């Protein structure tokens, strides 16, 4: 398996887990916080989508899916405490947007050579992602950093254990 294959495989696995956890949540449940101090799933999912676009743009300029500015603003860090339902999307809308963003990411990764993945990452990421490939791995694994917040919410809602 080559580096790009591992990145694609990781993306597929992390997508399966995150989307699995979201699969039976309704739109109102996306706005519930799993615990005090946690972000609700709508904000969190939008954050993942926005972050993927920003990270991809940093390593493959012009290749990322273009998000509406109001979407990016609604999912910015300073909006994490917002409970305004009108500022957020429904599950199906988030997942459709996720698919568009992920397709652009996969296309960009496909266009990169193995040498491109070894190139130095943008300076702002070098402390924790020294190469372009490391940033691609961050994009791949970022959903798993947040998936754990879906588990206690699912338990509170009486949803089945999935994984």
JSON list of C-alpha atoms in Angstrom, two decimals:
[
{"chain": "A", "resi": 1, "resn": "UNK", "atom": "CA", "xyz": [0.00, 0.00, 0.00]},
{"chain": "A", "resi": 2, "resn": "UNK", "atom": "CA", "xyz": [1.33, 3.41, -0.95]},
{"chain": "A", "resi": 3, "resn": "UNK", "atom": "CA", "xyz": [0.87, 6.62, 1.04]},
{"chain": "A", "resi": 4, "resn": "UNK", "atom": "CA", "xyz": [-2.08, 7.86, -1.00]},
{"chain": "A", "resi": 5, "resn": "UNK", "atom": "CA", "xyz": [-3.79, 4.49, -0.63]},
{"chain": "A", "resi": 6, "resn": "UNK", "atom": "CA", "xyz": [-3.38, 4.64, 3.15]},
{"chain": "A", "resi": 7, "resn": "UNK", "atom": "CA", "xyz": [-4.79, 8.18, 3.24]},
{"chain": "A", "resi": 8, "resn": "UNK", "atom": "CA", "xyz": [-7.82, 7.16, 1.14]},
{"chain": "A", "resi": 9, "resn": "UNK", "atom": "CA", "xyz": [-8.39, 4.05, 3.26]},
{"chain": "A", "resi": 10, "resn": "UNK", "atom": "CA", "xyz": [-8.20, 6.09, 6.47]},
{"chain": "A", "resi": 11, "resn": "UNK", "atom": "CA", "xyz": [-10.68, 8.62, 5.09]},
{"chain": "A", "resi": 12, "resn": "UNK", "atom": "CA", "xyz": [-13.08, 5.84, 4.17]},
{"chain": "A", "resi": 13, "resn": "UNK", "atom": "CA", "xyz": [-12.87, 4.23, 7.61]},
{"chain": "A", "resi": 14, "resn": "UNK", "atom": "CA", "xyz": [-13.26, 7.50, 9.53]},
{"chain": "A", "resi": 15, "resn": "UNK", "atom": "CA", "xyz": [-16.19, 8.49, 7.31]},
{"chain": "A", "resi": 16, "resn": "UNK", "atom": "CA", "xyz": [-17.88, 5.15, 8.00]},
{"chain": "A", "resi": 17, "resn": "UNK", "atom": "CA", "xyz": [-17.61, 5.63, 11.76]},
{"chain": "A", "resi": 18, "resn": "UNK", "atom": "CA", "xyz": [-18.69, 9.29, 11.89]},
{"chain": "A", "resi": 19, "resn": "UNK", "atom": "CA", "xyz": [-21.52, 8.85, 9.39]},
{"chain": "A", "resi": 20, "resn": "UNK", "atom": "CA", "xyz": [-22.62, 5.68, 11.16]},
{"chain": "A", "resi": 21, "resn": "UNK", "atom": "CA", "xyz": [-22.96, 7.58, 14.41]},
{"chain": "A", "resi": 22, "resn": "UNK", "atom": "CA", "xyz": [-25.02, 10.26, 12.61]},
{"chain": "A", "resi": 23, "resn": "UNK", "atom": "CA", "xyz": [-27.13, 7.83, 10.56]},
{"chain": "A", "resi": 24, "resn": "UNK", "atom": "CA", "xyz": [-30.15, 7.65, 12.85]},
{"chain": "A", "resi": 25, "resn": "UNK", "atom": "CA", "xyz": [-30.02, 11.09, 14.47]},
{"chain": "A", "resi": 26, "resn": "UNK", "atom": "CA", "xyz": [-32.76, 13.50, 13.51]},
{"chain": "A", "resi": 27, "resn": "UNK", "atom": "CA", "xyz": [-32.15, 17.18, 12.90]},
{"chain": "A", "resi": 28, "resn": "UNK", "atom": "CA", "xyz": [-33.23, 18.25, 16.39]},
{"chain": "A", "resi": 29, "resn": "UNK", "atom": "CA", "xyz": [-30.86, 15.71, 17.96]},
{"chain": "A", "resi": 30, "resn": "UNK", "atom": "CA", "xyz": [-27.96, 17.30, 16.10]},
{"chain": "A", "resi": 31, "resn": "UNK", "atom": "CA", "xyz": [-28.49, 20.39, 18.26]},
{"chain": "A", "resi": 32, "resn": "UNK", "atom": "CA", "xyz": [-28.19, 18.53, 21.57]},
{"chain": "A", "resi": 33, "resn": "UNK", "atom": "CA", "xyz": [-24.95, 18.77, 23.46]},
{"chain": "A", "resi": 34, "resn": "UNK", "atom": "CA", "xyz": [-23.62, 15.42, 24.69]},
{"chain": "A", "resi": 35, "resn": "UNK", "atom": "CA", "xyz": [-22.48, 17.00, 27.95]},
{"chain": "A", "resi": 36, "resn": "UNK", "atom": "CA", "xyz": [-21.84, 20.38, 29.50]},
{"chain": "A", "resi": 37, "resn": "UNK", "atom": "CA", "xyz": [-18.98, 22.08, 27.71]},
{"chain": "A", "resi": 38, "resn": "UNK", "atom": "CA", "xyz": [-19.30, 19.95, 24.57]},
{"chain": "A", "resi": 39, "resn": "UNK", "atom": "CA", "xyz": [-20.23, 21.20, 21.13]},
{"chain": "A", "resi": 40, "resn": "UNK", "atom": "CA", "xyz": [-23.47, 20.05, 19.56]},
{"chain": "A", "resi": 41, "resn": "UNK", "atom": "CA", "xyz": [-23.22, 17.72, 16.61]},
{"chain": "A", "resi": 42, "resn": "UNK", "atom": "CA", "xyz": [-24.47, 20.26, 14.05]},
{"chain": "A", "resi": 43, "resn": "UNK", "atom": "CA", "xyz": [-21.69, 22.72, 14.88]},
{"chain": "A", "resi": 44, "resn": "UNK", "atom": "CA", "xyz": [-19.15, 19.93, 15.14]},
{"chain": "A", "resi": 45, "resn": "UNK", "atom": "CA", "xyz": [-20.04, 18.47, 11.73]},
{"chain": "A", "resi": 46, "resn": "UNK", "atom": "CA", "xyz": [-19.90, 21.90, 10.11]},
{"chain": "A", "resi": 47, "resn": "UNK", "atom": "CA", "xyz": [-16.55, 22.48, 11.80]},
{"chain": "A", "resi": 48, "resn": "UNK", "atom": "CA", "xyz": [-15.23, 19.24, 10.29]},
{"chain": "A", "resi": 49, "resn": "UNK", "atom": "CA", "xyz": [-16.43, 20.27, 6.84]},
{"chain": "A", "resi": 50, "resn": "UNK", "atom": "CA", "xyz": [-15.01, 23.80, 7.12]},
{"chain": "A", "resi": 51, "resn": "UNK", "atom": "CA", "xyz": [-11.73, 22.53, 8.53]},
{"chain": "A", "resi": 52, "resn": "UNK", "atom": "CA", "xyz": [-11.29, 20.05, 5.70]},
{"chain": "A", "resi": 53, "resn": "UNK", "atom": "CA", "xyz": [-11.71, 22.82, 3.15]},
{"chain": "A", "resi": 54, "resn": "UNK", "atom": "CA", "xyz": [-9.23, 25.07, 4.97]},
{"chain": "A", "resi": 55, "resn": "UNK", "atom": "CA", "xyz": [-6.66, 22.31, 5.44]},
{"chain": "A", "resi": 56, "resn": "UNK", "atom": "CA", "xyz": [-6.91, 21.12, 1.84]},
{"chain": "A", "resi": 57, "resn": "UNK", "atom": "CA", "xyz": [-6.64, 24.67, 0.53]},
{"chain": "A", "resi": 58, "resn": "UNK", "atom": "CA", "xyz": [-3.39, 25.03, 2.51]},
{"chain": "A", "resi": 59, "resn": "UNK", "atom": "CA", "xyz": [-1.76, 22.04, 0.75]},
{"chain": "A", "resi": 60, "resn": "UNK", "atom": "CA", "xyz": [-3.55, 22.12, -2.63]},
{"chain": "A", "resi": 61, "resn": "UNK", "atom": "CA", "xyz": [-4.52, 25.72, -3.38]},
{"chain": "A", "resi": 62, "resn": "UNK", "atom": "CA", "xyz": [-7.59, 26.04, -5.58]},
{"chain": "A", "resi": 63, "resn": "UNK", "atom": "CA", "xyz": [-8.57, 22.37, -5.22]},
{"chain": "A", "resi": 64, "resn": "UNK", "atom": "CA", "xyz": [-10.94, 22.57, -2.24]},
{"chain": "A", "resi": 65, "resn": "UNK", "atom": "CA", "xyz": [-14.72, 22.75, -2.55]},
{"chain": "A", "resi": 66, "resn": "UNK", "atom": "CA", "xyz": [-15.94, 26.33, -2.11]},
{"chain": "A", "resi": 67, "resn": "UNK", "atom": "CA", "xyz": [-18.22, 26.68, 0.89]},
{"chain": "A", "resi": 68, "resn": "UNK", "atom": "CA", "xyz": [-20.71, 29.52, 1.29]},
{"chain": "A", "resi": 69, "resn": "UNK", "atom": "CA", "xyz": [-19.23, 32.21, 3.55]},
{"chain": "A", "resi": 70, "resn": "UNK", "atom": "CA", "xyz": [-22.26, 32.08, 5.86]},
{"chain": "A", "resi": 71, "resn": "UNK", "atom": "CA", "xyz": [-21.66, 28.35, 6.39]},
{"chain": "A", "resi": 72, "resn": "UNK", "atom": "CA", "xyz": [-18.03, 28.96, 7.36]},
{"chain": "A", "resi": 73, "resn": "UNK", "atom": "CA", "xyz": [-19.08, 31.80, 9.70]},
{"chain": "A", "resi": 74, "resn": "UNK", "atom": "CA", "xyz": [-21.78, 29.69, 11.41]},
{"chain": "A", "resi": 75, "resn": "UNK", "atom": "CA", "xyz": [-19.22, 26.96, 12.16]},
{"chain": "A", "resi": 76, "resn": "UNK", "atom": "CA", "xyz": [-16.34, 29.19, 13.27]},
{"chain": "A", "resi": 77, "resn": "UNK", "atom": "CA", "xyz": [-14.83, 28.59, 16.69]},
{"chain": "A", "resi": 78, "resn": "UNK", "atom": "CA", "xyz": [-16.51, 31.68, 18.15]},
{"chain": "A", "resi": 79, "resn": "UNK", "atom": "CA", "xyz": [-19.93, 30.23, 17.21]},
{"chain": "A", "resi": 80, "resn": "UNK", "atom": "CA", "xyz": [-19.45, 26.87, 18.96]},
{"chain": "A", "resi": 81, "resn": "UNK", "atom": "CA", "xyz": [-21.73, 27.96, 21.81]},
{"chain": "A", "resi": 82, "resn": "UNK", "atom": "CA", "xyz": [-24.59, 28.98, 19.50]},
{"chain": "A", "resi": 83, "resn": "UNK", "atom": "CA", "xyz": [-27.86, 27.11, 19.91]},
{"chain": "A", "resi": 84, "resn": "UNK", "atom": "CA", "xyz": [-29.65, 29.08, 17.19]},
{"chain": "A", "resi": 85, "resn": "UNK", "atom": "CA", "xyz": [-31.22, 26.28, 15.13]},
{"chain": "A", "resi": 86, "resn": "UNK", "atom": "CA", "xyz": [-31.67, 28.60, 12.14]},
{"chain": "A", "resi": 87, "resn": "UNK", "atom": "CA", "xyz": [-27.87, 28.92, 11.82]},
{"chain": "A", "resi": 88, "resn": "UNK", "atom": "CA", "xyz": [-27.38, 25.19, 11.26]},
{"chain": "A", "resi": 89, "resn": "UNK", "atom": "CA", "xyz": [-28.30, 22.58, 8.67]},
{"chain": "A", "resi": 90, "resn": "UNK", "atom": "CA", "xyz": [-30.08, 19.26, 8.91]},
{"chain": "A", "resi": 91, "resn": "UNK", "atom": "CA", "xyz": [-28.31, 15.91, 8.90]},
{"chain": "A", "resi": 92, "resn": "UNK", "atom": "CA", "xyz": [-28.92, 15.17, 5.23]},
{"chain": "A", "resi": 93, "resn": "UNK", "atom": "CA", "xyz": [-27.70, 18.62, 4.20]},
{"chain": "A", "resi": 94, "resn": "UNK", "atom": "CA", "xyz": [-24.51, 18.22, 6.24]},
{"chain": "A", "resi": 95, "resn": "UNK", "atom": "CA", "xyz": [-23.83, 14.79, 4.78]},
{"chain": "A", "resi": 96, "resn": "UNK", "atom": "CA", "xyz": [-24.44, 15.98, 1.21]},
{"chain": "A", "resi": 97, "resn": "UNK", "atom": "CA", "xyz": [-22.02, 18.85, 1.75]},
{"chain": "A", "resi": 98, "resn": "UNK", "atom": "CA", "xyz": [-19.54, 16.47, 3.41]},
{"chain": "A", "resi": 99, "resn": "UNK", "atom": "CA", "xyz": [-19.67, 14.31, 0.26]},
{"chain": "A", "resi": 100, "resn": "UNK", "atom": "CA", "xyz": [-18.89, 17.29, -2.00]},
{"chain": "A", "resi": 101, "resn": "UNK", "atom": "CA", "xyz": [-16.01, 18.43, 0.19]},
{"chain": "A", "resi": 102, "resn": "UNK", "atom": "CA", "xyz": [-14.62, 14.91, 0.51]},
{"chain": "A", "resi": 103, "resn": "UNK", "atom": "CA", "xyz": [-14.83, 14.33, -3.27]},
{"chain": "A", "resi": 104, "resn": "UNK", "atom": "CA", "xyz": [-12.72, 17.45, -3.86]},
{"chain": "A", "resi": 105, "resn": "UNK", "atom": "CA", "xyz": [-10.24, 16.28, -1.23]},
{"chain": "A", "resi": 106, "resn": "UNK", "atom": "CA", "xyz": [-9.93, 12.83, -2.77]},
{"chain": "A", "resi": 107, "resn": "UNK", "atom": "CA", "xyz": [-9.45, 14.34, -6.23]},
{"chain": "A", "resi": 108, "resn": "UNK", "atom": "CA", "xyz": [-6.68, 16.59, -4.90]},
{"chain": "A", "resi": 109, "resn": "UNK", "atom": "CA", "xyz": [-4.96, 13.67, -3.15]},
{"chain": "A", "resi": 110, "resn": "UNK", "atom": "CA", "xyz": [-5.22, 11.61, -6.36]},
{"chain": "A", "resi": 111, "resn": "UNK", "atom": "CA", "xyz": [-3.46, 14.39, -8.28]},
{"chain": "A", "resi": 112, "resn": "UNK", "atom": "CA", "xyz": [-0.55, 14.48, -5.82]},
{"chain": "A", "resi": 113, "resn": "UNK", "atom": "CA", "xyz": [2.55, 12.40, -6.29]},
{"chain": "A", "resi": 114, "resn": "UNK", "atom": "CA", "xyz": [4.18, 10.50, -3.45]},
{"chain": "A", "resi": 115, "resn": "UNK", "atom": "CA", "xyz": [6.89, 13.19, -3.57]},
{"chain": "A", "resi": 116, "resn": "UNK", "atom": "CA", "xyz": [4.22, 15.89, -3.16]},
{"chain": "A", "resi": 117, "resn": "UNK", "atom": "CA", "xyz": [3.13, 14.19, 0.07]},
{"chain": "A", "resi": 118, "resn": "UNK", "atom": "CA", "xyz": [6.71, 14.35, 1.34]},
{"chain": "A", "resi": 119, "resn": "UNK", "atom": "CA", "xyz": [6.92, 18.12, 0.74]},
{"chain": "A", "resi": 120, "resn": "UNK", "atom": "CA", "xyz": [7.08, 20.48, 3.70]},
{"chain": "A", "resi": 121, "resn": "UNK", "atom": "CA", "xyz": [3.66, 21.57, 4.96]},
{"chain": "A", "resi": 122, "resn": "UNK", "atom": "CA", "xyz": [2.59, 25.19, 5.34]},
{"chain": "A", "resi": 123, "resn": "UNK", "atom": "CA", "xyz": [4.39, 26.87, 8.21]},
{"chain": "A", "resi": 124, "resn": "UNK", "atom": "CA", "xyz": [1.29, 27.18, 10.41]},
{"chain": "A", "resi": 125, "resn": "UNK", "atom": "CA", "xyz": [1.01, 23.37, 10.56]},
{"chain": "A", "resi": 126, "resn": "UNK", "atom": "CA", "xyz": [4.65, 22.29, 10.70]},
{"chain": "A", "resi": 127, "resn": "UNK", "atom": "CA", "xyz": [4.76, 21.92, 14.48]},
{"chain": "A", "resi": 128, "resn": "UNK", "atom": "CA", "xyz": [2.31, 19.01, 14.37]},
{"chain": "A", "resi": 129, "resn": "UNK", "atom": "CA", "xyz": [2.09, 18.17, 10.64]},
{"chain": "A", "resi": 130, "resn": "UNK", "atom": "CA", "xyz": [5.55, 18.61, 9.12]},
{"chain": "A", "resi": 131, "resn": "UNK", "atom": "CA", "xyz": [4.67, 17.34, 5.62]},
{"chain": "A", "resi": 132, "resn": "UNK", "atom": "CA", "xyz": [1.84, 17.69, 3.13]},
{"chain": "A", "resi": 133, "resn": "UNK", "atom": "CA", "xyz": [1.13, 14.00, 3.73]},
{"chain": "A", "resi": 134, "resn": "UNK", "atom": "CA", "xyz": [0.79, 14.68, 7.45]},
{"chain": "A", "resi": 135, "resn": "UNK", "atom": "CA", "xyz": [-1.82, 17.37, 6.73]},
{"chain": "A", "resi": 136, "resn": "UNK", "atom": "CA", "xyz": [-3.66, 14.88, 4.50]},
{"chain": "A", "resi": 137, "resn": "UNK", "atom": "CA", "xyz": [-3.59, 12.38, 7.38]},
{"chain": "A", "resi": 138, "resn": "UNK", "atom": "CA", "xyz": [-4.98, 15.08, 9.70]},
{"chain": "A", "resi": 139, "resn": "UNK", "atom": "CA", "xyz": [-7.81, 15.67, 7.23]},
{"chain": "A", "resi": 140, "resn": "UNK", "atom": "CA", "xyz": [-8.43, 11.91, 7.19]},
{"chain": "A", "resi": 141, "resn": "UNK", "atom": "CA", "xyz": [-8.46, 11.42, 10.95]},
{"chain": "A", "resi": 142, "resn": "UNK", "atom": "CA", "xyz": [-10.07, 14.67, 12.10]},
{"chain": "A", "resi": 143, "resn": "UNK", "atom": "CA", "xyz": [-13.59, 13.14, 12.19]},
{"chain": "A", "resi": 144, "resn": "UNK", "atom": "CA", "xyz": [-12.36, 10.54, 14.68]},
{"chain": "A", "resi": 145, "resn": "UNK", "atom": "CA", "xyz": [-11.20, 13.33, 16.99]},
{"chain": "A", "resi": 146, "resn": "UNK", "atom": "CA", "xyz": [-14.84, 14.37, 17.26]},
{"chain": "A", "resi": 147, "resn": "UNK", "atom": "CA", "xyz": [-16.67, 11.06, 16.91]},
{"chain": "A", "resi": 148, "resn": "UNK", "atom": "CA", "xyz": [-16.32, 10.39, 20.63]},
{"chain": "A", "resi": 149, "resn": "UNK", "atom": "CA", "xyz": [-18.78, 13.20, 21.36]},
{"chain": "A", "resi": 150, "resn": "UNK", "atom": "CA", "xyz": [-21.45, 11.37, 19.40]},
{"chain": "A", "resi": 151, "resn": "UNK", "atom": "CA", "xyz": [-21.23, 8.24, 21.56]},
{"chain": "A", "resi": 152, "resn": "UNK", "atom": "CA", "xyz": [-22.54, 9.72, 24.85]},
{"chain": "A", "resi": 153, "resn": "UNK", "atom": "CA", "xyz": [-25.25, 11.57, 22.93]},
{"chain": "A", "resi": 154, "resn": "UNK", "atom": "CA", "xyz": [-26.32, 8.32, 21.28]},
{"chain": "A", "resi": 155, "resn": "UNK", "atom": "CA", "xyz": [-26.43, 6.64, 24.71]},
{"chain": "A", "resi": 156, "resn": "UNK", "atom": "CA", "xyz": [-28.55, 9.49, 26.14]},
{"chain": "A", "resi": 157, "resn": "UNK", "atom": "CA", "xyz": [-30.95, 9.08, 23.22]},
{"chain": "A", "resi": 158, "resn": "UNK", "atom": "CA", "xyz": [-31.17, 5.29, 23.59]},
{"chain": "A", "resi": 159, "resn": "UNK", "atom": "CA", "xyz": [-29.62, 4.65, 20.18]},
{"chain": "A", "resi": 160, "resn": "UNK", "atom": "CA", "xyz": [-27.97, 1.27, 19.51]},
{"chain": "A", "resi": 161, "resn": "UNK", "atom": "CA", "xyz": [-24.25, 0.67, 19.98]},
{"chain": "A", "resi": 162, "resn": "UNK", "atom": "CA", "xyz": [-22.70, 0.59, 16.52]},
{"chain": "A", "resi": 163, "resn": "UNK", "atom": "CA", "xyz": [-19.01, -0.16, 16.81]}
]
